[in-house]
Amino acid sequence: MKGYLDRIEDNQFAVILVEEIKKEFIIPKTSLPQGSEVHSYFELTIEDDKITSLKLDEQTTFSEQEKVDNMIAKLRSTSKGSKFKKN
C-alpha cells in the first residue's frame, strides 16, 4: 500500500495520507525513514489500524514530483501575466 507524507506538525508529528483507504495516520517524526521529506511517498503496511512498516519509495516520489514540475512549467508558459498594474 502507498502512503504520502503530507506535512509535519509541531516539528514532531508526521501526517501520512493513505489514499487507498482514505485515512490519515499521525506518527512520530522520528519514525520516518532516513531521507523522508514532506511530499515523499512510502510503501507501507497497516495492521490493526496502525502503520507497522514504512519504506521510502524514492521512485514514486521522483515521478510524482516530476509530474508536478511539468504541470507548473506548462501553467507558467501559458500564463499571460498578472491583470494588475505595477506601481
PDB file of N, CA and C in Angstrom:
ATOM      1  N   MET A   1       0.850  -1.162   0.000  1.00  0.00           N
ATOM      2  CA  MET A   1       0.000   0.000   0.000  1.00  0.00           C
ATOM      3  C   MET A   1       0.909   1.244   0.000  1.00  0.00           C
ATOM      4  N   LYS A   2       0.441   2.299  -0.634  1.00  0.00           N
ATOM      5  CA  LYS A   2       1.232   3.530  -0.717  1.00  0.00           C
ATOM      6  C   LYS A   2       0.710   4.584   0.259  1.00  0.00           C
ATOM      7  N   GLY A   3       1.632   5.355   0.798  1.00  0.00           N
ATOM      8  CA  GLY A   3       1.308   6.475   1.661  1.00  0.00           C
ATOM      9  C   GLY A   3       2.084   7.695   1.208  1.00  0.00           C
ATOM     10  N   TYR A   4       1.638   8.859   1.641  1.00  0.00           N
ATOM     11  CA  TYR A   4       2.191  10.145   1.213  1.00  0.00           C
ATOM     12  C   TYR A   4       2.398  11.020   2.438  1.00  0.00           C
ATOM     13  N   LEU A   5       3.599  11.549   2.609  1.00  0.00           N
ATOM     14  CA  LEU A   5       3.874  12.439   3.735  1.00  0.00           C
ATOM     15  C   LEU A   5       3.343  13.825   3.403  1.00  0.00           C
ATOM     16  N   ASP A   6       2.197  14.141   3.965  1.00  0.00           N
ATOM     17  CA  ASP A   6       1.507  15.390   3.667  1.00  0.00           C
ATOM     18  C   ASP A   6       2.142  16.583   4.376  1.00  0.00           C
ATOM     19  N   ARG A   7       2.472  16.395   5.658  1.00  0.00           N
ATOM     20  CA  ARG A   7       3.017  17.522   6.421  1.00  0.00           C
ATOM     21  C   ARG A   7       3.637  17.032   7.725  1.00  0.00           C
ATOM     22  N   ILE A   8       4.407  17.934   8.335  1.00  0.00           N
ATOM     23  CA  ILE A   8       4.963  17.723   9.665  1.00  0.00           C
ATOM     24  C   ILE A   8       4.292  18.753  10.578  1.00  0.00           C
ATOM     25  N   GLU A   9       3.730  18.300  11.677  1.00  0.00           N
ATOM     26  CA  GLU A   9       3.055  19.209  12.609  1.00  0.00           C
ATOM     27  C   GLU A   9       3.884  19.373  13.878  1.00  0.00           C
ATOM     28  N   ASP A  10       4.002  20.613  14.312  1.00  0.00           N
ATOM     29  CA  ASP A  10       4.728  20.956  15.538  1.00  0.00           C
ATOM     30  C   ASP A  10       6.157  20.417  15.536  1.00  0.00           C
ATOM     31  N   ASN A  11       6.708  20.202  14.358  1.00  0.00           N
ATOM     32  CA  ASN A  11       8.058  19.664  14.187  1.00  0.00           C
ATOM     33  C   ASN A  11       8.257  18.342  14.946  1.00  0.00           C
ATOM     34  N   GLN A  12       7.140  17.638  15.225  1.00  0.00           N
ATOM     35  CA  GLN A  12       7.215  16.393  15.988  1.00  0.00           C
ATOM     36  C   GLN A  12       6.463  15.233  15.346  1.00  0.00           C
ATOM     37  N   PHE A  13       5.378  15.555  14.627  1.00  0.00           N
ATOM     38  CA  PHE A  13       4.500  14.505  14.121  1.00  0.00           C
ATOM     39  C   PHE A  13       4.403  14.549  12.598  1.00  0.00           C
ATOM     40  N   ALA A  14       4.458  13.369  11.997  1.00  0.00           N
ATOM     41  CA  ALA A  14       4.318  13.238  10.553  1.00  0.00           C
ATOM     42  C   ALA A  14       2.892  12.802  10.238  1.00  0.00           C
ATOM     43  N   VAL A  15       2.270  13.491   9.293  1.00  0.00           N
ATOM     44  CA  VAL A  15       0.909  13.140   8.867  1.00  0.00           C
ATOM     45  C   VAL A  15       1.023  12.426   7.522  1.00  0.00           C
ATOM     46  N   ILE A  16       0.671  11.150   7.527  1.00  0.00           N
ATOM     47  CA  ILE A  16       0.766  10.323   6.333  1.00  0.00           C
ATOM     48  C   ILE A  16      -0.638  10.017   5.833  1.00  0.00           C
ATOM     49  N   LEU A  17      -0.885  10.341   4.567  1.00  0.00           N
ATOM     50  CA  LEU A  17      -2.182  10.080   3.933  1.00  0.00           C
ATOM     51  C   LEU A  17      -2.097   8.784   3.140  1.00  0.00           C
ATOM     52  N   VAL A  18      -3.128   7.957   3.289  1.00  0.00           N
ATOM     53  CA  VAL A  18      -3.207   6.707   2.533  1.00  0.00           C
ATOM     54  C   VAL A  18      -4.490   6.777   1.710  1.00  0.00           C
ATOM     55  N   GLU A  19      -4.330   7.126   0.453  1.00  0.00           N
ATOM     56  CA  GLU A  19      -5.463   7.355  -0.448  1.00  0.00           C
ATOM     57  C   GLU A  19      -6.320   6.098  -0.613  1.00  0.00           C
ATOM     58  N   GLU A  20      -5.673   4.959  -0.718  1.00  0.00           N
ATOM     59  CA  GLU A  20      -6.369   3.701  -0.990  1.00  0.00           C
ATOM     60  C   GLU A  20      -7.470   3.400   0.027  1.00  0.00           C
ATOM     61  N   ILE A  21      -7.236   3.754   1.288  1.00  0.00           N
ATOM     62  CA  ILE A  21      -8.243   3.504   2.324  1.00  0.00           C
ATOM     63  C   ILE A  21      -8.825   4.802   2.883  1.00  0.00           C
ATOM     64  N   LYS A  22      -8.434   5.920   2.281  1.00  0.00           N
ATOM     65  CA  LYS A  22      -8.946   7.239   2.653  1.00  0.00           C
ATOM     66  C   LYS A  22      -8.779   7.524   4.152  1.00  0.00           C
ATOM     67  N   LYS A  23      -7.537   7.342   4.630  1.00  0.00           N
ATOM     68  CA  LYS A  23      -7.237   7.586   6.044  1.00  0.00           C
ATOM     69  C   LYS A  23      -5.938   8.367   6.166  1.00  0.00           C
ATOM     70  N   GLU A  24      -5.819   9.046   7.307  1.00  0.00           N
ATOM     71  CA  GLU A  24      -4.561   9.690   7.629  1.00  0.00           C
ATOM     72  C   GLU A  24      -4.041   9.090   8.927  1.00  0.00           C
ATOM     73  N   PHE A  25      -2.731   8.978   8.995  1.00  0.00           N
ATOM     74  CA  PHE A  25      -2.073   8.435  10.168  1.00  0.00           C
ATOM     75  C   PHE A  25      -1.098   9.477  10.681  1.00  0.00           C
ATOM     76  N   ILE A  26      -1.037   9.621  11.985  1.00  0.00           N
ATOM     77  CA  ILE A  26      -0.093  10.548  12.604  1.00  0.00           C
ATOM     78  C   ILE A  26       0.899   9.704  13.396  1.00  0.00           C
ATOM     79  N   ILE A  27       2.168   9.839  13.019  1.00  0.00           N
ATOM     80  CA  ILE A  27       3.224   9.070  13.677  1.00  0.00           C
ATOM     81  C   ILE A  27       4.316  10.038  14.127  1.00  0.00           C
ATOM     82  N   PRO A  28       5.152   9.619  15.068  1.00  0.00           N
ATOM     83  CA  PRO A  28       6.273  10.493  15.454  1.00  0.00           C
ATOM     84  C   PRO A  28       7.198  10.724  14.260  1.00  0.00           C
ATOM     85  N   LYS A  29       7.651  11.936  14.116  1.00  0.00           N
ATOM     86  CA  LYS A  29       8.564  12.291  13.022  1.00  0.00           C
ATOM     87  C   LYS A  29       9.802  11.399  13.053  1.00  0.00           C
ATOM     88  N   THR A  30      10.218  11.013  14.232  1.00  0.00           N
ATOM     89  CA  THR A  30      11.415  10.173  14.382  1.00  0.00           C
ATOM     90  C   THR A  30      11.219   8.769  13.808  1.00  0.00           C
ATOM     91  N   SER A  31       9.967   8.367  13.526  1.00  0.00           N
ATOM     92  CA  SER A  31       9.687   7.050  12.947  1.00  0.00           C
ATOM     93  C   SER A  31       9.852   7.019  11.431  1.00  0.00           C
ATOM     94  N   LEU A  32      10.032   8.188  10.822  1.00  0.00           N
ATOM     95  CA  LEU A  32      10.170   8.244   9.363  1.00  0.00           C
ATOM     96  C   LEU A  32      11.520   7.673   8.930  1.00  0.00           C
ATOM     97  N   PRO A  33      11.552   7.016   7.774  1.00  0.00           N
ATOM     98  CA  PRO A  33      12.829   6.528   7.252  1.00  0.00           C
ATOM     99  C   PRO A  33      13.758   7.700   6.919  1.00  0.00           C
ATOM    100  N   GLN A  34      15.043   7.456   6.999  1.00  0.00           N
ATOM    101  CA  GLN A  34      16.028   8.480   6.665  1.00  0.00           C
ATOM    102  C   GLN A  34      15.810   8.941   5.221  1.00  0.00           C
ATOM    103  N   GLY A  35      15.903  10.250   4.998  1.00  0.00           N
ATOM    104  CA  GLY A  35      15.716  10.814   3.668  1.00  0.00           C
ATOM    105  C   GLY A  35      14.284  11.252   3.390  1.00  0.00           C
ATOM    106  N   SER A  36      13.371  11.003   4.327  1.00  0.00           N
ATOM    107  CA  SER A  36      11.973  11.396   4.137  1.00  0.00           C
ATOM    108  C   SER A  36      11.833  12.909   4.222  1.00  0.00           C
ATOM    109  N   GLU A  37      10.995  13.443   3.351  1.00  0.00           N
ATOM    110  CA  GLU A  37      10.675  14.864   3.346  1.00  0.00           C
ATOM    111  C   GLU A  37       9.189  15.003   3.072  1.00  0.00           C
ATOM    112  N   VAL A  38       8.640  16.176   3.356  1.00  0.00           N
ATOM    113  CA  VAL A  38       7.243  16.435   3.008  1.00  0.00           C
ATOM    114  C   VAL A  38       7.092  16.167   1.511  1.00  0.00           C
ATOM    115  N   HIS A  39       6.037  15.510   1.130  1.00  0.00           N
ATOM    116  CA  HIS A  39       5.708  15.095  -0.242  1.00  0.00           C
ATOM    117  C   HIS A  39       6.413  13.806  -0.657  1.00  0.00           C
ATOM    118  N   SER A  40       7.047  13.109   0.287  1.00  0.00           N
ATOM    119  CA  SER A  40       7.640  11.799  -0.022  1.00  0.00           C
ATOM    120  C   SER A  40       6.539  10.738  -0.056  1.00  0.00           C
ATOM    121  N   TYR A  41       6.766   9.699  -0.851  1.00  0.00           N
ATOM    122  CA  TYR A  41       5.861   8.553  -0.912  1.00  0.00           C
ATOM    123  C   TYR A  41       6.523   7.368  -0.218  1.00  0.00           C
ATOM    124  N   PHE A  42       5.672   6.485   0.338  1.00  0.00           N
ATOM    125  CA  PHE A  42       6.157   5.326   1.063  1.00  0.00           C
ATOM    126  C   PHE A  42       5.412   4.074   0.630  1.00  0.00           C
ATOM    127  N   GLU A  43       6.098   2.947   0.721  1.00  0.00           N
ATOM    128  CA  GLU A  43       5.442   1.645   0.702  1.00  0.00           C
ATOM    129  C   GLU A  43       5.209   1.337   2.166  1.00  0.00           C
ATOM    130  N   LEU A  44       3.973   1.006   2.532  1.00  0.00           N
ATOM    131  CA  LEU A  44       3.714   0.771   3.942  1.00  0.00           C
ATOM    132  C   LEU A  44       2.781  -0.410   4.142  1.00  0.00           C
ATOM    133  N   THR A  45       2.821  -0.917   5.367  1.00  0.00           N
ATOM    134  CA  THR A  45       1.938  -1.999   5.782  1.00  0.00           C
ATOM    135  C   THR A  45       1.143  -1.501   6.975  1.00  0.00           C
ATOM    136  N   ILE A  46      -0.148  -1.781   6.954  1.00  0.00           N
ATOM    137  CA  ILE A  46      -1.029  -1.374   8.046  1.00  0.00           C
ATOM    138  C   ILE A  46      -1.652  -2.632   8.647  1.00  0.00           C
ATOM    139  N   GLU A  47      -1.526  -2.755   9.965  1.00  0.00           N
ATOM    140  CA  GLU A  47      -2.147  -3.862  10.684  1.00  0.00           C
ATOM    141  C   GLU A  47      -2.820  -3.294  11.928  1.00  0.00           C
ATOM    142  N   ASP A  48      -4.028  -3.734  12.197  1.00  0.00           N
ATOM    143  CA  ASP A  48      -4.792  -3.258  13.358  1.00  0.00           C
ATOM    144  C   ASP A  48      -4.855  -1.739  13.405  1.00  0.00           C
ATOM    145  N   ASP A  49      -5.063  -1.134  12.242  1.00  0.00           N
ATOM    146  CA  ASP A  49      -5.213   0.319  12.115  1.00  0.00           C
ATOM    147  C   ASP A  49      -3.961   1.099  12.520  1.00  0.00           C
ATOM    148  N   LYS A  50      -2.792   0.458  12.398  1.00  0.00           N
ATOM    149  CA  LYS A  50      -1.517   1.122  12.682  1.00  0.00           C
ATOM    150  C   LYS A  50      -0.523   0.797  11.581  1.00  0.00           C
ATOM    151  N   ILE A  51       0.346   1.755  11.294  1.00  0.00           N
ATOM    152  CA  ILE A  51       1.412   1.509  10.322  1.00  0.00           C
ATOM    153  C   ILE A  51       2.458   0.634  11.000  1.00  0.00           C
ATOM    154  N   THR A  52       2.700  -0.550  10.423  1.00  0.00           N
ATOM    155  CA  THR A  52       3.672  -1.468  11.019  1.00  0.00           C
ATOM    156  C   THR A  52       4.996  -1.494  10.262  1.00  0.00           C
ATOM    157  N   SER A  53       4.987  -1.055   9.010  1.00  0.00           N
ATOM    158  CA  SER A  53       6.244  -0.917   8.278  1.00  0.00           C
ATOM    159  C   SER A  53       6.132   0.268   7.331  1.00  0.00           C
ATOM    160  N   LEU A  54       7.261   0.936   7.138  1.00  0.00           N
ATOM    161  CA  LEU A  54       7.285   2.168   6.352  1.00  0.00           C
ATOM    162  C   LEU A  54       8.615   2.229   5.613  1.00  0.00           C
ATOM    163  N   LYS A  55       8.546   2.204   4.288  1.00  0.00           N
ATOM    164  CA  LYS A  55       9.759   2.241   3.474  1.00  0.00           C
ATOM    165  C   LYS A  55       9.630   3.356   2.456  1.00  0.00           C
ATOM    166  N   LEU A  56      10.637   4.212   2.380  1.00  0.00           N
ATOM    167  CA  LEU A  56      10.637   5.319   1.434  1.00  0.00           C
ATOM    168  C   LEU A  56      10.589   4.776   0.008  1.00  0.00           C
ATOM    169  N   ASP A  57       9.665   5.293  -0.803  1.00  0.00           N
ATOM    170  CA  ASP A  57       9.537   4.894  -2.213  1.00  0.00           C
ATOM    171  C   ASP A  57      10.089   6.032  -3.063  1.00  0.00           C
ATOM    172  N   GLU A  58      11.386   5.995  -3.279  1.00  0.00           N
ATOM    173  CA  GLU A  58      12.063   7.086  -3.987  1.00  0.00           C
ATOM    174  C   GLU A  58      11.600   7.210  -5.435  1.00  0.00           C
ATOM    175  N   GLN A  59      11.306   6.094  -6.101  1.00  0.00           N
ATOM    176  CA  GLN A  59      10.885   6.135  -7.499  1.00  0.00           C
ATOM    177  C   GLN A  59       9.547   6.861  -7.654  1.00  0.00           C
ATOM    178  N   THR A  60       8.571   6.523  -6.823  1.00  0.00           N
ATOM    179  CA  THR A  60       7.267   7.193  -6.890  1.00  0.00           C
ATOM    180  C   THR A  60       7.402   8.659  -6.512  1.00  0.00           C
ATOM    181  N   THR A  61       8.184   8.942  -5.479  1.00  0.00           N
ATOM    182  CA  THR A  61       8.400  10.329  -5.065  1.00  0.00           C
ATOM    183  C   THR A  61       8.963  11.137  -6.224  1.00  0.00           C
ATOM    184  N   PHE A  62       9.966  10.600  -6.903  1.00  0.00           N
ATOM    185  CA  PHE A  62      10.594  11.302  -8.021  1.00  0.00           C
ATOM    186  C   PHE A  62       9.611  11.498  -9.172  1.00  0.00           C
ATOM    187  N   SER A  63       8.893  10.447  -9.555  1.00  0.00           N
ATOM    188  CA  SER A  63       7.989  10.564 -10.713  1.00  0.00           C
ATOM    189  C   SER A  63       6.818  11.502 -10.424  1.00  0.00           C
ATOM    190  N   GLU A  64       6.293  11.483  -9.208  1.00  0.00           N
ATOM    191  CA  GLU A  64       5.195  12.393  -8.864  1.00  0.00           C
ATOM    192  C   GLU A  64       5.681  13.843  -8.833  1.00  0.00           C
ATOM    193  N   GLN A  65       6.877  14.076  -8.325  1.00  0.00           N
ATOM    194  CA  GLN A  65       7.421  15.429  -8.300  1.00  0.00           C
ATOM    195  C   GLN A  65       7.675  15.930  -9.721  1.00  0.00           C
ATOM    196  N   GLU A  66       8.114  15.020 -10.585  1.00  0.00           N
ATOM    197  CA  GLU A  66       8.337  15.373 -11.989  1.00  0.00           C
ATOM    198  C   GLU A  66       7.020  15.795 -12.656  1.00  0.00           C
ATOM    199  N   LYS A  67       5.925  15.102 -12.351  1.00  0.00           N
ATOM    200  CA  LYS A  67       4.609  15.461 -12.894  1.00  0.00           C
ATOM    201  C   LYS A  67       4.204  16.868 -12.440  1.00  0.00           C
ATOM    202  N   VAL A  68       4.406  17.142 -11.156  1.00  0.00           N
ATOM    203  CA  VAL A  68       4.062  18.463 -10.608  1.00  0.00           C
ATOM    204  C   VAL A  68       4.907  19.542 -11.280  1.00  0.00           C
ATOM    205  N   ASP A  69       6.200  19.298 -11.401  1.00  0.00           N
ATOM    206  CA  ASP A  69       7.089  20.270 -12.043  1.00  0.00           C
ATOM    207  C   ASP A  69       6.660  20.549 -13.485  1.00  0.00           C
ATOM    208  N   ASN A  70       6.277  19.495 -14.208  1.00  0.00           N
ATOM    209  CA  ASN A  70       5.829  19.663 -15.596  1.00  0.00           C
ATOM    210  C   ASN A  70       4.533  20.465 -15.677  1.00  0.00           C
ATOM    211  N   MET A  71       3.602  20.217 -14.752  1.00  0.00           N
ATOM    212  CA  MET A  71       2.347  20.980 -14.747  1.00  0.00           C
ATOM    213  C   MET A  71       2.606  22.454 -14.449  1.00  0.00           C
ATOM    214  N   ILE A  72       3.488  22.724 -13.503  1.00  0.00           N
ATOM    215  CA  ILE A  72       3.813  24.117 -13.161  1.00  0.00           C
ATOM    216  C   ILE A  72       4.462  24.807 -14.350  1.00  0.00           C
ATOM    217  N   ALA A  73       5.385  24.131 -15.012  1.00  0.00           N
ATOM    218  CA  ALA A  73       6.043  24.718 -16.179  1.00  0.00           C
ATOM    219  C   ALA A  73       5.025  25.004 -17.283  1.00  0.00           C
ATOM    220  N   LYS A  74       4.088  24.083 -17.479  1.00  0.00           N
ATOM    221  CA  LYS A  74       3.058  24.271 -18.503  1.00  0.00           C
ATOM    222  C   LYS A  74       2.170  25.469 -18.156  1.00  0.00           C
ATOM    223  N   LEU A  75       1.776  25.577 -16.898  1.00  0.00           N
ATOM    224  CA  LEU A  75       0.951  26.709 -16.474  1.00  0.00           C
ATOM    225  C   LEU A  75       1.694  28.031 -16.659  1.00  0.00           C
ATOM    226  N   ARG A  76       2.950  28.048 -16.314  1.00  0.00           N
ATOM    227  CA  ARG A  76       3.735  29.280 -16.443  1.00  0.00           C
ATOM    228  C   ARG A  76       3.917  29.682 -17.902  1.00  0.00           C
ATOM    229  N   SER A  77       4.036  28.704 -18.780  1.00  0.00           N
ATOM    230  CA  SER A  77       4.244  29.026 -20.192  1.00  0.00           C
ATOM    231  C   SER A  77       2.977  29.558 -20.848  1.00  0.00           C
ATOM    232  N   THR A  78       1.812  29.195 -20.319  1.00  0.00           N
ATOM    233  CA  THR A  78       0.562  29.682 -20.909  1.00  0.00           C
ATOM    234  C   THR A  78       0.026  30.920 -20.189  1.00  0.00           C
ATOM    235  N   SER A  79       0.652  31.296 -19.083  1.00  0.00           N
ATOM    236  CA  SER A  79       0.198  32.454 -18.321  1.00  0.00           C
ATOM    237  C   SER A  79       0.450  33.741 -19.095  1.00  0.00           C
ATOM    238  N   LYS A  80      -0.503  34.619 -19.056  1.00  0.00           N
ATOM    239  CA  LYS A  80      -0.359  35.902 -19.738  1.00  0.00           C
ATOM    240  C   LYS A  80       0.061  36.996 -18.754  1.00  0.00           C
ATOM    241  N   GLY A  81       0.423  36.578 -17.551  1.00  0.00           N
ATOM    242  CA  GLY A  81       0.866  37.536 -16.555  1.00  0.00           C
ATOM    243  C   GLY A  81      -0.284  38.051 -15.723  1.00  0.00           C
ATOM    244  N   SER A  82       0.014  38.892 -14.789  1.00  0.00           N
ATOM    245  CA  SER A  82      -0.970  39.442 -13.872  1.00  0.00           C
ATOM    246  C   SER A  82      -1.858  40.467 -14.572  1.00  0.00           C
ATOM    247  N   LYS A  83      -3.093  40.551 -14.153  1.00  0.00           N
ATOM    248  CA  LYS A  83      -4.022  41.555 -14.676  1.00  0.00           C
ATOM    249  C   LYS A  83      -3.892  42.875 -13.927  1.00  0.00           C
ATOM    250  N   PHE A  84      -3.086  42.882 -12.890  1.00  0.00           N
ATOM    251  CA  PHE A  84      -2.915  44.073 -12.081  1.00  0.00           C
ATOM    252  C   PHE A  84      -1.705  44.874 -12.563  1.00  0.00           C
ATOM    253  N   LYS A  85      -1.845  46.187 -12.509  1.00  0.00           N
ATOM    254  CA  LYS A  85      -0.747  47.059 -12.900  1.00  0.00           C
ATOM    255  C   LYS A  85       0.229  47.194 -11.741  1.00  0.00           C
ATOM    256  N   LYS A  86       1.510  47.281 -12.077  1.00  0.00           N
ATOM    257  CA  LYS A  86       2.528  47.515 -11.054  1.00  0.00           C
ATOM    258  C   LYS A  86       2.726  49.010 -10.909  1.00  0.00           C
ATOM    259  N   ASN A  87       2.907  49.454  -9.707  1.00  0.00           N
ATOM    260  CA  ASN A  87       3.182  50.872  -9.439  1.00  0.00           C
ATOM    261  C   ASN A  87       4.653  51.083  -9.177  1.00  0.00           C
TER     262      ASN A  87
END
